[in-house]
Amino acid sequence: MNKGRRTFIQKASLAGLGGAALVGNAAWAASDQRDPDLSDLDEILSTPVLNTGRFDRPIIVKSIELLRFGDNFLCRVRSTDGAEGISVSNNMVMTHLYPIFVRRIQPFFIGKDLRDWENLLEEVYVHDSNYKMQNLAFWVPLATLEFAVLDLMGRMSGLSMGQLLGEVHHPRIAVYQANNYRGRSAEESIDLIERNVRETHAKALKFKVGGRMSNNRDFPPGRTEKLIPLVRERFGDEMVIYADSNGSYTAEEAIRIGKLMETYRYDFYEEPVPFDWYPETLEVARALSIPIAGGEQEPSMRNFRWLIGHNALQIVQPDIFYFGGMIRSMKVARMAAARGMECTPHISGSGLGYLYMMHFVSAVPNAGPYHEFKGFNKEIPLECATSSLSSEDGVVQVPSGSGLGVEIDPDYVKKHTLVSA
């Protein structure tokens, strides 16, 4: 029995204990009246993540640079003793957000000791009322800086990013092939999904259902109900299958579609209702036995605490860019572990997002069995001595070198110019 099937069975047992599904805002009100004990989650949130044991001297930030070449953004951090780290941002988002990095984040960290990174995360959040920008606007620029900081600290210590987060549990990661063919018929979609899966030899796949935040509209009409059985029939019983609605449904419709997935033995159902419909997410989770996944769009640690504490999600999916970095995301993974849940992070955007995701997953003991793969960015010239950075029979080797574990071509870096705002 594969791990996804075990999660399904565990969820079914929990659903049986949970009683009848609650409806709409009544679910939120009722849950507030009988909040479970979340003290274990609060203890996790107060426990440090970052491994600073090898740093016996201050690591003082001398400079932070945001560099741009076309639509590619690099962050370069240097310390007063000459150490350097570099990161590649979520370029699709940073083209809109770079002024926040330059004006709000960059100045705050100059002169700070990077060993105190976790406390600095809390301080910069409230500094100059930055908390008012909580969401992608603030968290993506901050994650961009954190990844450069982790690269710097890794190069200083000889540790990989994963080792800076804790013990490496997964040096190799099995991938699922992500597909998005909304707008095409079920028949067209299934052929394209199969082509993608065969290229990577993945043992798991995920495809899109519904119309994306569409209030129950399908795209095109009737596609989802045809495609759900087609995918199982095409790939057989051994394939692990995930489906993502991107918040397409009301709770009632999400439950109806979820029951169809249960008929065809799907392994998780992602974001069945809009991500910030918290009581409706709880309602769907209680009505179905298929595990509910979510968290890609969630910006709030407090809301993750609620979703995990109330079992509204069974698989948590923080996006390490959208949620502000690996440190914050690891706290979510640890809360999930405390409640017997898996963490399967979402990965967004362009740049080297898949590399950051792999390092994060390598250190998550409760990582799901398969993780998202859409192929690696070939536009950024780099070398990696410890991994081919490709899917080999559905498995990717995590780079084991210091920091990010890759070397970006210095000539490519030189093409970038300093960003000011």
Short mmCIF file of C-alpha atoms in Angstrom, two decimals:
data_model
loop_
_atom_site.label_atom_id
_atom_site.label_comp_id
_atom_site.label_asym_id
_atom_site.label_seq_id
_atom_site.Cartn_x
_atom_site.Cartn_y
_atom_site.Cartn_z
CA MET A 1 0.00 0.00 0.00
CA ASN A 2 1.53 3.34 -0.97
CA LYS A 3 1.81 6.28 1.40
CA GLY A 4 -0.93 8.22 -0.35
CA ARG A 5 -3.38 5.35 0.13
CA ARG A 6 -2.48 5.16 3.84
CA THR A 7 -3.21 8.87 4.18
CA PHE A 8 -6.57 8.29 2.49
CA ILE A 9 -7.48 5.57 4.97
CA GLN A 10 -6.32 7.67 7.93
CA LYS A 11 -8.44 10.57 6.70
CA ALA A 12 -11.46 8.30 6.34
CA SER A 13 -11.10 7.26 9.98
CA LEU A 14 -10.81 10.87 11.12
CA ALA A 15 -13.85 11.82 9.07
CA GLY A 16 -15.84 9.08 10.75
CA LEU A 17 -14.95 10.49 14.15
CA GLY A 18 -15.64 14.07 13.12
CA GLY A 19 -19.41 13.85 12.99
CA ALA A 20 -21.68 15.55 10.51
CA ALA A 21 -20.32 18.30 8.29
CA LEU A 22 -20.97 21.83 9.43
CA VAL A 23 -22.23 24.46 7.04
CA GLY A 24 -20.87 27.88 6.10
CA ASN A 25 -20.06 30.34 8.85
CA ALA A 26 -21.72 28.03 11.35
CA ALA A 27 -18.64 25.81 11.07
CA TRP A 28 -16.38 28.71 12.00
CA ALA A 29 -18.55 29.75 14.94
CA ALA A 30 -18.90 26.20 16.21
CA SER A 31 -15.19 25.52 15.98
CA ASP A 32 -14.43 28.68 17.95
CA GLN A 33 -16.70 27.43 20.74
CA ARG A 34 -14.83 24.14 21.07
CA ASP A 35 -11.28 24.97 20.04
CA PRO A 36 -8.96 21.99 20.49
CA ASP A 37 -5.86 22.30 22.63
CA LEU A 38 -3.23 23.93 20.38
CA SER A 39 -0.51 24.31 23.00
CA ASP A 40 1.70 21.77 21.20
CA LEU A 41 1.53 23.88 18.06
CA ASP A 42 2.36 27.03 20.01
CA GLU A 43 5.44 25.32 21.43
CA ILE A 44 6.57 24.44 17.91
CA LEU A 45 6.13 28.03 16.79
CA SER A 46 8.40 29.20 19.60
CA THR A 47 11.15 26.65 18.83
CA PRO A 48 14.04 27.83 16.60
CA VAL A 49 14.59 26.19 13.22
CA LEU A 50 17.89 27.54 11.91
CA ASN A 51 21.05 25.59 12.74
CA THR A 52 23.54 28.24 13.91
CA GLY A 53 25.77 25.98 16.01
CA ARG A 54 28.78 26.28 13.71
CA PHE A 55 28.86 30.06 13.83
CA ASP A 56 30.81 31.21 16.89
CA ARG A 57 31.34 34.76 15.62
CA PRO A 58 28.86 37.38 14.42
CA ILE A 59 27.94 37.38 10.71
CA ILE A 60 27.34 41.07 10.10
CA VAL A 61 25.62 42.13 6.90
CA LYS A 62 27.80 44.54 4.96
CA SER A 63 25.71 44.85 1.79
CA ILE A 64 22.54 43.60 0.14
CA GLU A 65 22.10 44.05 -3.59
CA LEU A 66 19.12 43.38 -5.82
CA LEU A 67 20.36 42.82 -9.37
CA ARG A 68 18.36 42.63 -12.59
CA PHE A 69 18.94 41.37 -16.12
CA GLY A 70 15.77 41.45 -18.21
CA ASP A 71 13.14 39.86 -16.01
CA ASN A 72 15.61 37.89 -13.91
CA PHE A 73 16.35 39.12 -10.38
CA LEU A 74 19.31 38.09 -8.24
CA CYS A 75 19.91 38.95 -4.60
CA ARG A 76 23.51 39.10 -3.42
CA VAL A 77 24.40 39.37 0.28
CA ARG A 78 27.89 40.05 1.60
CA SER A 79 29.14 40.00 5.19
CA THR A 80 31.81 42.22 6.73
CA ASP A 81 34.26 39.30 6.77
CA GLY A 82 33.91 38.65 3.03
CA ALA A 83 31.34 35.83 2.86
CA GLU A 84 28.83 35.96 0.01
CA GLY A 85 25.53 34.35 -0.87
CA ILE A 86 23.29 34.67 -3.88
CA SER A 87 19.69 33.78 -4.71
CA VAL A 88 17.37 33.89 -7.69
CA SER A 89 13.98 35.42 -6.98
CA ASN A 90 10.49 34.45 -8.07
CA ASN A 91 10.89 36.54 -11.19
CA MET A 92 7.24 36.43 -12.27
CA VAL A 93 6.30 38.25 -9.06
CA MET A 94 9.43 40.30 -8.38
CA THR A 95 8.94 42.36 -11.56
CA HIS A 96 6.06 44.00 -9.67
CA LEU A 97 7.49 43.95 -6.14
CA TYR A 98 11.12 45.02 -6.36
CA PRO A 99 10.44 48.49 -4.82
CA ILE A 100 9.30 46.76 -1.61
CA PHE A 101 12.55 44.82 -1.47
CA VAL A 102 14.67 47.93 -2.01
CA ARG A 103 12.76 50.32 0.24
CA ARG A 104 11.35 48.10 2.98
CA ILE A 105 13.58 45.05 3.37
CA GLN A 106 17.07 45.82 2.17
CA PRO A 107 17.82 48.76 4.53
CA PHE A 108 16.54 46.97 7.64
CA PHE A 109 19.11 44.15 7.52
CA ILE A 110 22.27 46.18 6.94
CA GLY A 111 24.54 45.83 9.99
CA LYS A 112 22.48 42.98 11.49
CA ASP A 113 23.93 39.67 12.72
CA LEU A 114 22.59 36.83 10.54
CA ARG A 115 22.84 34.35 13.40
CA ASP A 116 19.79 36.17 14.78
CA TRP A 117 17.83 35.60 11.55
CA GLU A 118 14.69 34.16 13.15
CA ASN A 119 14.27 37.09 15.50
CA LEU A 120 14.99 39.47 12.64
CA LEU A 121 12.11 37.92 10.69
CA GLU A 122 9.77 38.92 13.49
CA GLU A 123 11.25 42.39 13.76
CA VAL A 124 11.15 43.26 10.06
CA TYR A 125 7.51 42.14 9.91
CA VAL A 126 6.45 44.90 12.31
CA HIS A 127 9.13 47.45 11.33
CA ASP A 128 7.61 50.51 9.65
CA SER A 129 4.21 48.71 9.64
CA ASN A 130 5.38 46.12 7.12
CA TYR A 131 2.73 43.74 8.44
CA LYS A 132 0.15 45.74 6.49
CA MET A 133 1.63 44.25 3.32
CA GLN A 134 1.42 40.65 4.50
CA ASN A 135 0.99 38.42 1.45
CA LEU A 136 3.03 38.00 -1.73
CA ALA A 137 3.87 41.72 -1.66
CA PHE A 138 6.04 41.31 1.44
CA TRP A 139 6.81 37.61 1.70
CA VAL A 140 8.28 37.07 -1.80
CA PRO A 141 10.90 39.83 -1.40
CA LEU A 142 11.73 38.55 2.09
CA ALA A 143 12.07 34.95 0.87
CA THR A 144 14.39 36.20 -1.87
CA LEU A 145 16.68 37.63 0.79
CA GLU A 146 16.44 34.57 3.03
CA PHE A 147 17.57 32.23 0.26
CA ALA A 148 20.67 34.38 -0.32
CA VAL A 149 21.32 34.41 3.44
CA LEU A 150 21.04 30.61 3.62
CA ASP A 151 23.40 30.30 0.66
CA LEU A 152 25.91 32.55 2.45
CA MET A 153 25.64 30.66 5.74
CA GLY A 154 25.88 27.34 3.95
CA ARG A 155 29.03 28.35 2.13
CA MET A 156 30.58 29.57 5.40
CA SER A 157 29.77 26.37 7.28
CA GLY A 158 30.00 23.75 4.54
CA LEU A 159 26.35 22.84 5.13
CA SER A 160 23.62 22.53 2.53
CA MET A 161 20.47 24.61 2.89
CA GLY A 162 18.68 21.49 4.09
CA GLN A 163 21.29 20.91 6.80
CA LEU A 164 20.85 24.50 7.99
CA LEU A 165 17.16 23.65 8.53
CA GLY A 166 17.83 20.38 10.35
CA GLU A 167 18.72 16.80 9.52
CA VAL A 168 18.53 15.76 5.86
CA HIS A 169 15.88 13.04 5.69
CA HIS A 170 15.41 12.91 1.92
CA PRO A 171 18.58 13.17 -0.19
CA ARG A 172 16.53 11.99 -3.18
CA ILE A 173 13.00 13.16 -3.94
CA ALA A 174 10.32 11.35 -5.92
CA VAL A 175 8.37 13.76 -8.10
CA TYR A 176 4.85 14.10 -9.35
CA GLN A 177 4.25 15.53 -12.80
CA ALA A 178 2.14 18.68 -12.64
CA ASN A 179 -0.17 19.44 -15.56
CA ASN A 180 -2.46 22.33 -16.43
CA TYR A 181 -4.61 21.94 -19.51
CA ARG A 182 -7.67 23.92 -18.53
CA GLY A 183 -9.35 25.20 -21.67
CA ARG A 184 -8.90 21.90 -23.50
CA SER A 185 -11.39 19.07 -23.66
CA ALA A 186 -11.05 16.04 -21.39
CA GLU A 187 -9.95 13.97 -24.37
CA GLU A 188 -7.21 16.44 -25.36
CA SER A 189 -6.14 16.86 -21.74
CA ILE A 190 -5.63 13.18 -21.05
CA ASP A 191 -3.32 12.73 -24.03
CA LEU A 192 -1.20 15.73 -23.04
CA ILE A 193 -1.05 14.58 -19.41
CA GLU A 194 0.16 11.16 -20.51
CA ARG A 195 2.87 12.67 -22.72
CA ASN A 196 4.22 14.73 -19.81
CA VAL A 197 4.20 11.82 -17.39
CA ARG A 198 6.03 9.54 -19.81
CA GLU A 199 8.81 12.12 -20.25
CA THR A 200 9.69 12.13 -16.53
CA HIS A 201 8.68 8.54 -15.67
CA ALA A 202 6.89 9.96 -12.64
CA LYS A 203 4.89 7.56 -10.50
CA ALA A 204 2.45 10.30 -9.52
CA LEU A 205 0.68 13.15 -11.28
CA LYS A 206 -1.49 16.16 -10.58
CA PHE A 207 -3.91 17.86 -12.92
CA LYS A 208 -6.35 20.75 -12.78
CA VAL A 209 -10.10 20.48 -12.31
CA GLY A 210 -12.71 23.23 -12.37
CA GLY A 211 -12.13 26.68 -13.79
CA ARG A 212 -9.89 28.39 -11.14
CA MET A 213 -11.76 30.59 -8.65
CA SER A 214 -14.72 30.20 -10.98
CA ASN A 215 -17.74 29.76 -8.67
CA ASN A 216 -18.50 26.24 -9.97
CA ARG A 217 -17.89 26.93 -13.67
CA ASP A 218 -15.89 24.32 -15.56
CA PHE A 219 -13.49 25.20 -18.39
CA PRO A 220 -14.72 23.96 -20.82
CA PRO A 221 -18.10 22.81 -19.47
CA GLY A 222 -18.20 19.13 -18.53
CA ARG A 223 -14.41 18.65 -18.66
CA THR A 224 -13.87 17.75 -14.99
CA GLU A 225 -16.48 15.01 -14.70
CA LYS A 226 -15.15 13.35 -17.86
CA LEU A 227 -11.49 13.75 -16.96
CA ILE A 228 -11.56 12.33 -13.41
CA PRO A 229 -12.44 8.79 -14.54
CA LEU A 230 -10.32 9.09 -17.71
CA VAL A 231 -7.13 9.75 -15.75
CA ARG A 232 -7.60 6.69 -13.53
CA GLU A 233 -8.53 4.50 -16.50
CA ARG A 234 -5.54 5.67 -18.56
CA PHE A 235 -2.91 5.25 -15.83
CA GLY A 236 -4.28 2.33 -13.85
CA ASP A 237 -4.46 1.51 -10.16
CA GLU A 238 -0.76 1.94 -9.38
CA MET A 239 -0.53 5.61 -10.38
CA VAL A 240 -0.83 8.11 -7.52
CA ILE A 241 -3.24 10.83 -8.66
CA TYR A 242 -3.78 14.30 -7.21
CA ALA A 243 -6.28 16.90 -8.41
CA ASP A 244 -6.21 20.66 -7.88
CA SER A 245 -9.27 22.88 -8.23
CA ASN A 246 -7.54 26.20 -7.41
CA GLY A 247 -10.56 27.24 -5.35
CA SER A 248 -13.09 26.57 -8.11
CA TYR A 249 -16.04 25.45 -6.03
CA THR A 250 -18.54 26.29 -3.35
CA ALA A 251 -18.49 23.80 -0.48
CA GLU A 252 -21.50 21.90 -1.82
CA GLU A 253 -20.04 21.48 -5.30
CA ALA A 254 -16.57 20.72 -3.92
CA ILE A 255 -18.04 17.85 -1.93
CA ARG A 256 -19.84 16.50 -5.00
CA ILE A 257 -16.65 16.57 -7.08
CA GLY A 258 -14.67 15.13 -4.16
CA LYS A 259 -16.96 12.13 -3.92
CA LEU A 260 -16.31 11.47 -7.62
CA MET A 261 -12.57 11.51 -6.85
CA GLU A 262 -13.16 9.06 -4.02
CA THR A 263 -14.92 6.71 -6.44
CA TYR A 264 -11.76 6.65 -8.56
CA ARG A 265 -9.40 6.41 -5.57
CA TYR A 266 -7.62 9.74 -5.84
CA ASP A 267 -4.89 10.50 -3.33
CA PHE A 268 -5.48 14.15 -2.48
CA TYR A 269 -7.80 16.99 -3.40
CA GLU A 270 -6.12 20.39 -3.45
CA GLU A 271 -7.80 23.70 -2.62
CA PRO A 272 -11.41 22.56 -3.22
CA VAL A 273 -12.79 25.99 -2.23
CA PRO A 274 -11.12 29.43 -2.29
CA PHE A 275 -8.11 29.35 0.03
CA ASP A 276 -9.46 31.88 2.54
CA TRP A 277 -12.82 30.14 2.92
CA TYR A 278 -11.70 28.57 6.19
CA PRO A 279 -15.05 27.27 7.52
CA GLU A 280 -15.93 25.90 4.07
CA THR A 281 -12.58 24.11 3.89
CA LEU A 282 -13.39 22.52 7.23
CA GLU A 283 -16.84 21.57 5.97
CA VAL A 284 -15.41 19.86 2.89
CA ALA A 285 -12.77 18.06 4.93
CA ARG A 286 -15.38 16.66 7.30
CA ALA A 287 -17.63 15.51 4.47
CA LEU A 288 -14.98 13.62 2.48
CA SER A 289 -12.49 10.83 3.15
CA ILE A 290 -10.02 11.92 0.47
CA PRO A 291 -7.23 14.01 2.10
CA ILE A 292 -7.65 17.76 1.58
CA ALA A 293 -4.50 19.67 0.62
CA GLY A 294 -3.97 23.41 0.77
CA GLY A 295 -1.90 26.36 1.83
CA GLU A 296 -0.31 27.53 -1.41
CA GLN A 297 -1.86 31.00 -1.04
CA GLU A 298 -1.88 31.18 2.75
CA PRO A 299 0.14 34.14 4.11
CA SER A 300 -0.66 33.78 7.82
CA MET A 301 1.06 31.54 10.35
CA ARG A 302 -1.93 31.93 12.63
CA ASN A 303 -4.29 30.65 9.96
CA PHE A 304 -2.07 27.64 9.26
CA ARG A 305 -2.19 26.94 12.99
CA TRP A 306 -6.00 26.98 12.86
CA LEU A 307 -6.23 24.82 9.73
CA ILE A 308 -3.86 22.22 11.18
CA GLY A 309 -5.29 22.34 14.68
CA HIS A 310 -8.83 21.76 13.42
CA ASN A 311 -7.85 19.11 10.84
CA ALA A 312 -9.29 21.26 8.04
CA LEU A 313 -6.25 20.25 5.97
CA GLN A 314 -4.56 16.86 6.03
CA ILE A 315 -1.71 17.86 3.70
CA VAL A 316 -0.12 21.29 4.14
CA GLN A 317 1.34 23.08 1.12
CA PRO A 318 3.15 26.28 2.10
CA ASP A 319 4.82 27.95 -0.86
CA ILE A 320 8.33 28.81 0.28
CA PHE A 321 8.31 32.02 -1.77
CA TYR A 322 4.73 33.09 -1.08
CA PHE A 323 5.07 32.32 2.64
CA GLY A 324 8.28 34.22 3.22
CA GLY A 325 10.98 31.56 3.11
CA MET A 326 12.07 28.18 4.42
CA ILE A 327 12.20 29.07 8.11
CA ARG A 328 8.53 30.04 8.32
CA SER A 329 7.54 27.12 6.10
CA MET A 330 9.44 24.66 8.30
CA LYS A 331 7.37 25.79 11.29
CA VAL A 332 4.25 24.89 9.30
CA ALA A 333 5.74 21.49 8.43
CA ARG A 334 6.55 20.85 12.08
CA MET A 335 3.04 21.78 13.21
CA ALA A 336 1.70 19.34 10.62
CA ALA A 337 4.07 16.61 11.83
CA ALA A 338 2.78 17.06 15.37
CA ARG A 339 -0.70 16.20 14.12
CA GLY A 340 0.34 13.28 11.90
CA MET A 341 -0.01 15.24 8.66
CA GLU A 342 2.22 15.45 5.59
CA CYS A 343 3.88 18.51 4.10
CA THR A 344 4.00 18.74 0.31
CA PRO A 345 5.11 22.30 -0.43
CA HIS A 346 3.82 24.21 -3.41
CA ILE A 347 6.44 25.66 -5.71
CA SER A 348 5.76 28.81 -7.65
CA GLY A 349 7.18 30.94 -10.35
CA SER A 350 10.34 30.87 -12.35
CA GLY A 351 14.03 31.15 -11.53
CA LEU A 352 15.41 28.33 -9.34
CA GLY A 353 12.28 27.67 -7.31
CA TYR A 354 12.55 23.91 -7.77
CA LEU A 355 16.03 23.88 -6.25
CA TYR A 356 14.85 25.76 -3.16
CA MET A 357 11.88 23.43 -2.86
CA MET A 358 14.13 20.35 -2.98
CA HIS A 359 16.41 21.65 -0.23
CA PHE A 360 13.38 22.42 1.93
CA VAL A 361 11.82 19.00 1.34
CA SER A 362 15.13 17.27 2.09
CA ALA A 363 14.87 18.47 5.71
CA VAL A 364 11.14 17.78 6.26
CA PRO A 365 10.70 14.43 8.04
CA ASN A 366 6.97 14.37 7.28
CA ALA A 367 7.37 15.23 3.61
CA GLY A 368 4.79 13.69 1.30
CA PRO A 369 5.80 10.79 -0.94
CA TYR A 370 5.89 12.88 -4.14
CA HIS A 371 6.70 16.52 -4.88
CA GLU A 372 5.86 18.90 -7.69
CA PHE A 373 8.00 18.88 -10.82
CA LYS A 374 7.60 20.94 -13.99
CA GLY A 375 11.19 20.74 -15.22
CA PHE A 376 14.19 22.89 -14.36
CA ASN A 377 14.86 26.38 -15.62
CA LYS A 378 17.36 26.14 -18.48
CA GLU A 379 17.75 29.90 -18.91
CA ILE A 380 20.05 30.41 -15.91
CA PRO A 381 23.51 28.95 -16.66
CA LEU A 382 24.80 27.00 -13.68
CA GLU A 383 26.79 23.95 -12.71
CA CYS A 384 26.01 21.37 -10.06
CA ALA A 385 28.64 18.82 -9.08
CA THR A 386 26.35 16.65 -6.97
CA SER A 387 23.15 16.28 -9.01
CA SER A 388 22.07 16.05 -12.64
CA LEU A 389 19.08 18.23 -11.70
CA SER A 390 16.84 16.01 -13.79
CA SER A 391 14.21 13.37 -13.16
CA GLU A 392 15.71 9.90 -13.42
CA ASP A 393 12.98 7.29 -13.30
CA GLY A 394 10.82 9.78 -11.41
CA VAL A 395 13.45 10.71 -8.79
CA VAL A 396 15.64 13.83 -8.47
CA GLN A 397 18.87 13.99 -6.46
CA VAL A 398 19.04 16.96 -4.07
CA PRO A 399 22.31 18.92 -4.45
CA SER A 400 24.53 18.19 -1.46
CA GLY A 401 27.11 20.95 -1.81
CA SER A 402 27.39 23.99 0.44
CA GLY A 403 24.48 26.40 0.47
CA LEU A 404 22.34 26.02 -2.63
CA GLY A 405 24.86 23.53 -4.00
CA VAL A 406 25.18 25.11 -7.44
CA GLU A 407 27.45 27.68 -9.05
CA ILE A 408 25.79 30.31 -11.24
CA ASP A 409 27.96 31.37 -14.17
CA PRO A 410 29.85 34.52 -13.01
CA ASP A 411 29.62 36.03 -16.49
CA TYR A 412 25.86 35.67 -16.32
CA VAL A 413 25.80 37.40 -12.92
CA LYS A 414 27.86 40.27 -14.36
CA LYS A 415 25.13 40.96 -16.93
CA HIS A 416 22.84 42.08 -14.08
CA THR A 417 22.67 45.71 -12.96
CA LEU A 418 21.87 47.14 -9.56
CA VAL A 419 18.18 47.85 -8.92
CA SER A 420 17.14 51.04 -7.16
CA ALA A 421 13.69 52.38 -6.42
#
